[in-house]
Amino acid sequence: SISAQNPDISGDRQSGQDVRTQNVMACQAVSNIVKTSLGPVGLDKMLVDDIGDVTITNDGATILRMLEVEHPAAKVLVELAELQDREVGDGTTSVVIVAAELLKRANDLVRNKIHPTSIISGYRLAMRESCKYIEEKLVTKVEKLGKVPLINCAKTSMSSKLISGDSDFFANLVVEAVLSVKMTNQRGEIKYPIKGINILKAHGQSARDSYLLNGYALNTGRAAQGMPLRVSPAKIACLDFNLQKTKMQLGVQVVVNDPRELEKIRQREADMTKERIEKLLKAGANVILTTKGIDDMALKYFVEAGAIAVRRVRKEDMRHVAKATGATLVTTFADMEGEETFDPAHLGSADEVVEERIADDDVILIKGTKTSSAVSLILRGANDYMLDEMERALHDALCIVKRTLESNTVVAGGGAVESALSVYLEHLATTLGSREQLAIAEFADALLIIPKVLAVNAAKDATELVAKLRAYHHTAQTKADKKHYSSMGLDLVNGTIRNNLEAGVIEPAMSKVKIIQFATEAAITILRIDDMIKLVKDESQGEE
Amino acid sequence: MAAVAAPMASKPRGSKAESFVDNKRREDIRFANINSARAVSDAVRTSLGPKGMDKMISTANGEVIITNDGATILNKMEVLQPAAKMLVELSKSQDSAAGDGTTTVVVIAGALLKECQSLLTNGIHPTVISDSLHKACGKAIDILTAMAVPVELTDRDSLVKSASTSLNSKVVSQYSTLLAPLAVDAVLSVIDPEKPEIVDLRDIKIVKKLGGTVDDTHTVKGLVFDKKVSRAAGGPTRVENAKIAVIQFQISPPKTDIEQSIVVSDYTQMDRILKEERNYILGMIKKIKATGCNVLLIQKSILRDAVTDLSLHYLAKAKIMVIKDVERDEIEFVTKTLNCLPIANIEHFRAEKLGHADLVEEASLGDGKILKITGIKDMGRTTSVLVRGSNQLVLDEAERSLHDALCVVRCLVSKRFLIAGGGAPEIELSRQLGAWAKVLHGMEGYCVKSFAEALEVIPYTLAENAGLNPIAIVTELRNKHAQGEINAGINVRKGQITNILEENVVQPLLVSTSAITLATECVRMILKIDDIVTVR
């Protein structure tokens, strides 16, 4: 009835089914890239960027971030992975795979003349039902949370990573680290600020020689060799300014007529810093950390006083140190009278501060901090790539342990939740007499992609395993006495089905819920698009 | 160069350095204009209505926008043809006049143009068509006004209903139960009893913050800033019984001009300079402290640092909370809300210029932090809304949708009439105008009939977008209206014709009338153009 002519715009416009198919294809391509890295037997990717830096990783979010995807719809998926990384910290690969599968199936439905809006409402219903089902039927409360479930969660998260061989060892390390930074804030809430866990990477020795260190580690050495290696008990001053020769600010000119005056001005410049240092030492400080520099000339005074001075400390580290030791980060010495003084109350304290050698690096360790505890994980490994990947894996595991502690509930891993939901939703779909029925059935099928990919990556017969899995879950949901079957999942090493809850393959429930929510939201966002307008870059400026 | 230009002119699309090439002179300019304007209207047609789809626009600088809002789509599309640009402007003016119905107005204009095209082919003079359209439009407004239902501002339910009608077509439609009452309350709270007809939407501040879901969106009774408290020197982050000063000067040492400089010739003077700097700042801070002020909002300054490390340190010691980089255009809103006066110079810093609040607090939200000022004494008539969203695209769209909903409520405040939605008013207009056309004489009657038919595009498109059979639906709708059910409309959710007022699908009268008037005027203007002259 109305002509489908394109308006004159400086760019391309596509609409209707073409756009949807194209968007879905782009998402599919993204998902295919990360697909093979899912699960305990997933493989790693080697990424080389434009300056030749190499990253070897198994982490979905990292892979996608490095890809620099350009297609706008595919970008939605990349953002999705980042969102999952931020909100949960793990499950980034799963969320992308599920979203892409949902889209693929939705596109097939649209081709069969189902209106996208019907599919969208179907997906939304399915999502809500899934989350409800997980929370009502599938979760297991971890009462009082002993260490065992925490370690298991960490192990599950690590199982797909490089360090899976030593997952027992690292899981213990991670759980201990998280538990040791536990703190209660003013409102009485218990928090686990995993940012307080400092991860240091050092070359050499094997991964198994990594260890947890009580105390905060600064990745720099003392400023001068003459300083003591160990100070105990330590009074720590945290400074945020230069201890260099005082310079006049811009706009102040020094004009002298007499050469002797010049000498005096130079002397004065040096003395100002000297006075400051004396004030510090007088207040009782014997460890001085600054984010800025310290002149060699100034170092001499610290050496004489037998204090440790450390320069160029990262600001972030400084903040953690200040928090842990109870020190105040001092930006200037000025007081309310307009003079310069240093208040001893600004000093933090720790049992001891020592410099140690780890591999080839000198590291300052602050042990026995007063107000809250800080820990450092020292990672050892053969090369940079391995250390980087270990750090990423540990970050995921730390997040997972934290989430488990916060949410208190876990679900079985290894495709158990997805299969259970799939069976449940399929049944739900048949009870609905509306247009949403088809969409919900497809949603149910789409979830099976997780166990399928898991099995394929492990080189097992996906069809047979998934069929078996579904059979178990069907029994669990229909027979009241077989309820425990609901935690049946894949055993990818032996290629069989087992009770993953008992086998210790568990994940925090919150992670699963978020995966389903985020993936559905992203799929809906892309599905709703039926028009794409791409404007060309305005490059004509320079011509003529 | 000429050789390059020639093939470009013959193939305007797809080349990089593209500009509008006037190669249509040979054809009738009028038809060319109508065609390109219709193409624009076509482009937004699929996003009309509650089941409309979204557009993804990837702009020249790589930014991606996903939206359903007609004005935004057209604004970002960068159309080149001058007549097509008029439609973009049309959508903008609907946005400023009513705030909602930006897609509707363009779709109606497109349909009117199509009818005009056939009228022109039949040899009717453009001026006659234009005048008839003007007449028909006037009549249409009368009919709409007769259909409208008066609404009182105390009738919160009706207001919420119309706000949710507007929200239902957006990406955030699932949150309409949350956002609609929010929009209504926000608008109602800023109405000045002395000027009850006028709502200034600038009194409603929408603050976007990434993270969480749209569910977490809420109004804040007080002020919200997407800012952190400056605490480089460890100043307070929570102040109770706050006395707030909004200052437009800087707390930093004065800078010398480029030409001037301070000359030091003696080492003792060096100490003096440093000391003077400290005393200068200390003096300012003591003055501030003396008024009892404990929260400072500092306007952004490009000339000088608003605060230095030293002044922050002093402020922290004086236990004064500092929020810096408040945008210049926010100052008016802030002072109005806090019921305080902005202070432009330290000499004018007096206690009576301060605002009072129970609590100023930095709250952490997921990744970032925001600042909340609550419990403001003698708070001005303003409202702040904190919008959350899981990604930037959703967040932006949520803001646009909320803006539309606010506009809808504003329309109802300035013109307190409601009208049914779901295509009911358009089909009723079409019926009544069609009947009226029969009693008119000559060409006019013919043109008014075409006008009447053009309005059917709205129900037609609504049905089409919802995946229903448009012809069957429009015919049934016409039938219902002929039987006198003037509120029968398309119920998109159920996929059938029902009394749309009972389904709570309502919109402000102003949106409909403004859409029809603006669309008609735009079409009349396009009709009257018979030549394009490109001036370089």
mmCIF file of N, CA, C and O in Angstrom, chain A residues 13-16 19 23 525-533, chain B residues 39-48 52-58 64-70 72-74 76-77 103 171 393 397 400 465:
data_model
loop_
_atom_site.group_PDB
_atom_site.id
_atom_site.type_symbol
_atom_site.label_atom_id
_atom_site.label_comp_id
_atom_site.label_asym_id
_atom_site.label_seq_id
_atom_site.Cartn_x
_atom_site.Cartn_y
_atom_site.Cartn_z
ATOM 1 N N ARG A 13 20.684 2.045 4.712
ATOM 2 C CA ARG A 13 19.591 1.671 5.591
ATOM 3 C C ARG A 13 19.123 0.301 5.166
ATOM 4 O O ARG A 13 18.971 0.014 3.983
ATOM 5 N N GLN A 14 18.917 -0.535 6.148
ATOM 6 C CA GLN A 14 18.376 -1.852 5.879
ATOM 7 C C GLN A 14 17.223 -2.049 6.819
ATOM 8 O O GLN A 14 17.236 -1.540 7.933
ATOM 9 N N SER A 15 16.219 -2.780 6.372
ATOM 10 C CA SER A 15 15.116 -2.980 7.298
ATOM 11 C C SER A 15 14.506 -4.353 7.138
ATOM 12 O O SER A 15 14.793 -5.068 6.184
ATOM 13 N N GLY A 16 13.651 -4.689 8.114
ATOM 14 C CA GLY A 16 12.899 -5.932 8.055
ATOM 15 C C GLY A 16 13.733 -7.149 8.367
ATOM 16 O O GLY A 16 14.674 -7.110 9.144
ATOM 17 N N VAL A 19 17.707 -7.257 8.309
ATOM 18 C CA VAL A 19 18.437 -6.743 9.460
ATOM 19 C C VAL A 19 18.477 -7.778 10.563
ATOM 20 O O VAL A 19 19.512 -8.017 11.172
ATOM 21 N N ASN A 23 21.820 -9.303 12.071
ATOM 22 C CA ASN A 23 22.162 -9.138 13.482
ATOM 23 C C ASN A 23 22.386 -10.478 14.152
ATOM 24 O O ASN A 23 23.331 -10.664 14.906
ATOM 25 N N THR A 525 16.639 -7.145 23.275
ATOM 26 C CA THR A 525 17.101 -5.861 22.729
ATOM 27 C C THR A 525 17.392 -5.998 21.236
ATOM 28 O O THR A 525 17.014 -5.151 20.427
ATOM 29 N N ILE A 526 18.058 -7.078 20.868
ATOM 30 C CA ILE A 526 18.427 -7.244 19.459
ATOM 31 C C ILE A 526 17.212 -7.626 18.618
ATOM 32 O O ILE A 526 17.051 -7.166 17.492
ATOM 33 N N LEU A 527 16.329 -8.437 19.196
ATOM 34 C CA LEU A 527 15.143 -8.878 18.457
ATOM 35 C C LEU A 527 14.234 -7.721 18.082
ATOM 36 O O LEU A 527 13.557 -7.743 17.067
ATOM 37 N N ARG A 528 14.173 -6.736 18.957
ATOM 38 C CA ARG A 528 13.257 -5.623 18.722
ATOM 39 C C ARG A 528 13.687 -4.734 17.567
ATOM 40 O O ARG A 528 12.927 -3.897 17.113
ATOM 41 N N ILE A 529 14.910 -4.927 17.120
ATOM 42 C CA ILE A 529 15.412 -4.051 16.054
ATOM 43 C C ILE A 529 14.931 -4.566 14.700
ATOM 44 O O ILE A 529 15.120 -5.728 14.376
ATOM 45 N N ASP A 530 14.289 -3.717 13.907
ATOM 46 C CA ASP A 530 13.916 -4.173 12.577
ATOM 47 C C ASP A 530 14.435 -3.213 11.525
ATOM 48 O O ASP A 530 14.028 -3.229 10.394
ATOM 49 N N ASP A 531 15.329 -2.346 11.936
ATOM 50 C CA ASP A 531 15.790 -1.338 11.005
ATOM 51 C C ASP A 531 17.188 -0.950 11.429
ATOM 52 O O ASP A 531 17.450 -0.803 12.607
ATOM 53 N N MET A 532 18.067 -0.851 10.482
ATOM 54 C CA MET A 532 19.405 -0.441 10.856
ATOM 55 C C MET A 532 19.868 0.659 9.925
ATOM 56 O O MET A 532 19.817 0.522 8.706
ATOM 57 N N ILE A 533 20.240 1.747 10.494
ATOM 58 C CA ILE A 533 20.704 2.876 9.693
ATOM 59 C C ILE A 533 22.162 3.092 10.005
ATOM 60 O O ILE A 533 22.538 3.297 11.160
ATOM 61 N N ALA B 39 9.179 8.886 1.985
ATOM 62 C CA ALA B 39 10.164 7.854 2.318
ATOM 63 C C ALA B 39 10.593 7.982 3.782
ATOM 64 O O ALA B 39 10.770 6.981 4.479
ATOM 65 N N VAL B 40 10.714 9.215 4.237
ATOM 66 C CA VAL B 40 11.085 9.429 5.637
ATOM 67 C C VAL B 40 9.986 8.903 6.554
ATOM 68 O O VAL B 40 10.230 8.206 7.530
ATOM 69 N N SER B 41 8.765 9.237 6.189
ATOM 70 C CA SER B 41 7.652 8.800 7.016
ATOM 71 C C SER B 41 7.595 7.277 7.053
ATOM 72 O O SER B 41 7.279 6.664 8.070
ATOM 73 N N ASP B 42 7.913 6.663 5.914
ATOM 74 C CA ASP B 42 7.943 5.209 5.840
ATOM 75 C C ASP B 42 8.953 4.611 6.794
ATOM 76 O O ASP B 42 8.734 3.552 7.364
ATOM 77 N N ALA B 43 10.069 5.300 6.910
ATOM 78 C CA ALA B 43 11.171 4.767 7.702
ATOM 79 C C ALA B 43 10.783 4.614 9.161
ATOM 80 O O ALA B 43 11.246 3.709 9.843
ATOM 81 N N VAL B 44 9.919 5.505 9.665
ATOM 82 C CA VAL B 44 9.586 5.407 11.090
ATOM 83 C C VAL B 44 8.278 4.672 11.321
ATOM 84 O O VAL B 44 7.882 4.436 12.450
ATOM 85 N N ARG B 45 7.597 4.315 10.221
ATOM 86 C CA ARG B 45 6.268 3.738 10.361
ATOM 87 C C ARG B 45 6.261 2.482 11.241
ATOM 88 O O ARG B 45 5.358 2.288 12.047
ATOM 89 N N THR B 46 7.293 1.655 11.087
ATOM 90 C CA THR B 46 7.273 0.379 11.814
ATOM 91 C C THR B 46 7.491 0.548 13.313
ATOM 92 O O THR B 46 7.373 -0.411 14.056
ATOM 93 N N SER B 47 7.838 1.750 13.740
ATOM 94 C CA SER B 47 8.042 1.872 15.193
ATOM 95 C C SER B 47 6.833 2.485 15.893
ATOM 96 O O SER B 47 6.897 2.811 17.066
ATOM 97 N N LEU B 48 5.719 2.602 15.177
ATOM 98 C CA LEU B 48 4.514 3.166 15.783
ATOM 99 C C LEU B 48 3.810 2.130 16.657
ATOM 100 O O LEU B 48 3.726 0.960 16.288
ATOM 101 N N GLY B 52 5.379 -1.729 18.147
ATOM 102 C CA GLY B 52 6.332 -1.241 17.153
ATOM 103 C C GLY B 52 7.723 -1.748 17.450
ATOM 104 O O GLY B 52 8.053 -2.093 18.578
ATOM 105 N N MET B 53 8.530 -1.794 16.417
ATOM 106 C CA MET B 53 9.891 -2.308 16.573
ATOM 107 C C MET B 53 10.872 -1.142 16.772
ATOM 108 O O MET B 53 10.523 0.012 16.600
ATOM 109 N N ASP B 54 12.101 -1.490 17.093
ATOM 110 C CA ASP B 54 13.107 -0.465 17.329
ATOM 111 C C ASP B 54 13.999 -0.268 16.110
ATOM 112 O O ASP B 54 14.081 -1.117 15.247
ATOM 113 N N LYS B 55 14.688 0.849 16.111
ATOM 114 C CA LYS B 55 15.686 1.097 15.071
ATOM 115 C C LYS B 55 17.056 1.074 15.740
ATOM 116 O O LYS B 55 17.211 1.556 16.854
ATOM 117 N N MET B 56 17.984 0.534 15.001
ATOM 118 C CA MET B 56 19.365 0.620 15.474
ATOM 119 C C MET B 56 20.081 1.589 14.556
ATOM 120 O O MET B 56 20.088 1.416 13.350
ATOM 121 N N ILE B 57 20.622 2.628 15.112
ATOM 122 C CA ILE B 57 21.302 3.621 14.290
ATOM 123 C C ILE B 57 22.763 3.668 14.691
ATOM 124 O O ILE B 57 23.076 3.816 15.874
ATOM 125 N N SER B 58 23.616 3.476 13.717
ATOM 126 C CA SER B 58 25.033 3.581 14.026
ATOM 127 C C SER B 58 25.524 4.879 13.390
ATOM 128 O O SER B 58 25.556 5.017 12.179
ATOM 129 N N VAL B 64 26.287 3.864 18.834
ATOM 130 C CA VAL B 64 25.119 3.064 18.477
ATOM 131 C C VAL B 64 23.933 3.463 19.337
ATOM 132 O O VAL B 64 24.047 3.566 20.550
ATOM 133 N N ILE B 65 22.803 3.701 18.681
ATOM 134 C CA ILE B 65 21.602 4.078 19.416
ATOM 135 C C ILE B 65 20.506 3.087 19.057
ATOM 136 O O ILE B 65 20.306 2.787 17.880
ATOM 137 N N ILE B 66 19.837 2.574 20.065
ATOM 138 C CA ILE B 66 18.668 1.745 19.806
ATOM 139 C C ILE B 66 17.474 2.505 20.346
ATOM 140 O O ILE B 66 17.432 2.813 21.531
ATOM 141 N N THR B 67 16.527 2.823 19.500
ATOM 142 C CA THR B 67 15.427 3.637 19.987
ATOM 143 C C THR B 67 14.140 3.374 19.240
ATOM 144 O O THR B 67 14.126 2.756 18.177
ATOM 145 N N ASN B 68 13.066 3.844 19.841
ATOM 146 C CA ASN B 68 11.730 3.675 19.304
ATOM 147 C C ASN B 68 11.103 5.048 19.159
ATOM 148 O O ASN B 68 9.992 5.182 18.668
ATOM 149 N N ASP B 69 11.804 6.057 19.573
ATOM 150 C CA ASP B 69 11.271 7.406 19.622
ATOM 151 C C ASP B 69 11.451 8.083 18.260
ATOM 152 O O ASP B 69 12.561 8.247 17.783
ATOM 153 N N GLY B 70 10.329 8.453 17.646
ATOM 154 C CA GLY B 70 10.358 9.014 16.297
ATOM 155 C C GLY B 70 11.294 10.191 16.162
ATOM 156 O O GLY B 70 12.092 10.256 15.216
ATOM 157 N N THR B 72 13.887 11.026 17.907
ATOM 158 C CA THR B 72 15.293 10.632 18.000
ATOM 159 C C THR B 72 15.755 9.967 16.705
ATOM 160 O O THR B 72 16.839 10.257 16.206
ATOM 161 N N ILE B 73 14.929 9.066 16.188
ATOM 162 C CA ILE B 73 15.323 8.359 14.958
ATOM 163 C C ILE B 73 15.593 9.367 13.853
ATOM 164 O O ILE B 73 16.642 9.358 13.212
ATOM 165 N N LEU B 74 14.626 10.273 13.629
ATOM 166 C CA LEU B 74 14.760 11.217 12.523
ATOM 167 C C LEU B 74 15.917 12.170 12.751
ATOM 168 O O LEU B 74 16.645 12.519 11.826
ATOM 169 N N LYS B 76 18.664 11.585 14.229
ATOM 170 C CA LYS B 76 19.965 10.951 14.042
ATOM 171 C C LYS B 76 20.156 10.477 12.612
ATOM 172 O O LYS B 76 21.244 10.076 12.232
ATOM 173 N N MET B 77 19.081 10.475 11.805
ATOM 174 C CA MET B 77 19.172 9.818 10.512
ATOM 175 C C MET B 77 19.914 10.661 9.484
ATOM 176 O O MET B 77 20.375 10.134 8.476
ATOM 177 N N THR B 103 6.229 10.031 16.390
ATOM 178 C CA THR B 103 6.124 9.111 15.264
ATOM 179 C C THR B 103 4.801 9.349 14.542
ATOM 180 O O THR B 103 4.743 9.422 13.317
ATOM 181 N N VAL B 171 10.987 0.491 24.601
ATOM 182 C CA VAL B 171 11.746 -0.697 25.004
ATOM 183 C C VAL B 171 11.463 -1.014 26.473
ATOM 184 O O VAL B 171 11.437 -2.154 26.895
ATOM 185 N N LEU B 393 22.699 1.589 26.382
ATOM 186 C CA LEU B 393 21.622 1.704 25.403
ATOM 187 C C LEU B 393 20.274 1.734 26.095
ATOM 188 O O LEU B 393 19.415 2.564 25.799
ATOM 189 N N GLU B 397 17.604 4.921 26.455
ATOM 190 C CA GLU B 397 16.239 4.772 25.979
ATOM 191 C C GLU B 397 15.265 4.977 27.135
ATOM 192 O O GLU B 397 14.193 5.554 26.962
ATOM 193 N N ARG B 400 14.826 8.649 27.522
ATOM 194 C CA ARG B 400 13.975 9.226 26.479
ATOM 195 C C ARG B 400 12.513 8.892 26.737
ATOM 196 O O ARG B 400 11.622 9.728 26.588
ATOM 197 N N ASN B 465 1.699 -3.383 12.568
ATOM 198 C CA ASN B 465 2.850 -3.582 13.451
ATOM 199 C C ASN B 465 2.591 -4.652 14.497
ATOM 200 O O ASN B 465 3.510 -5.262 15.005
#
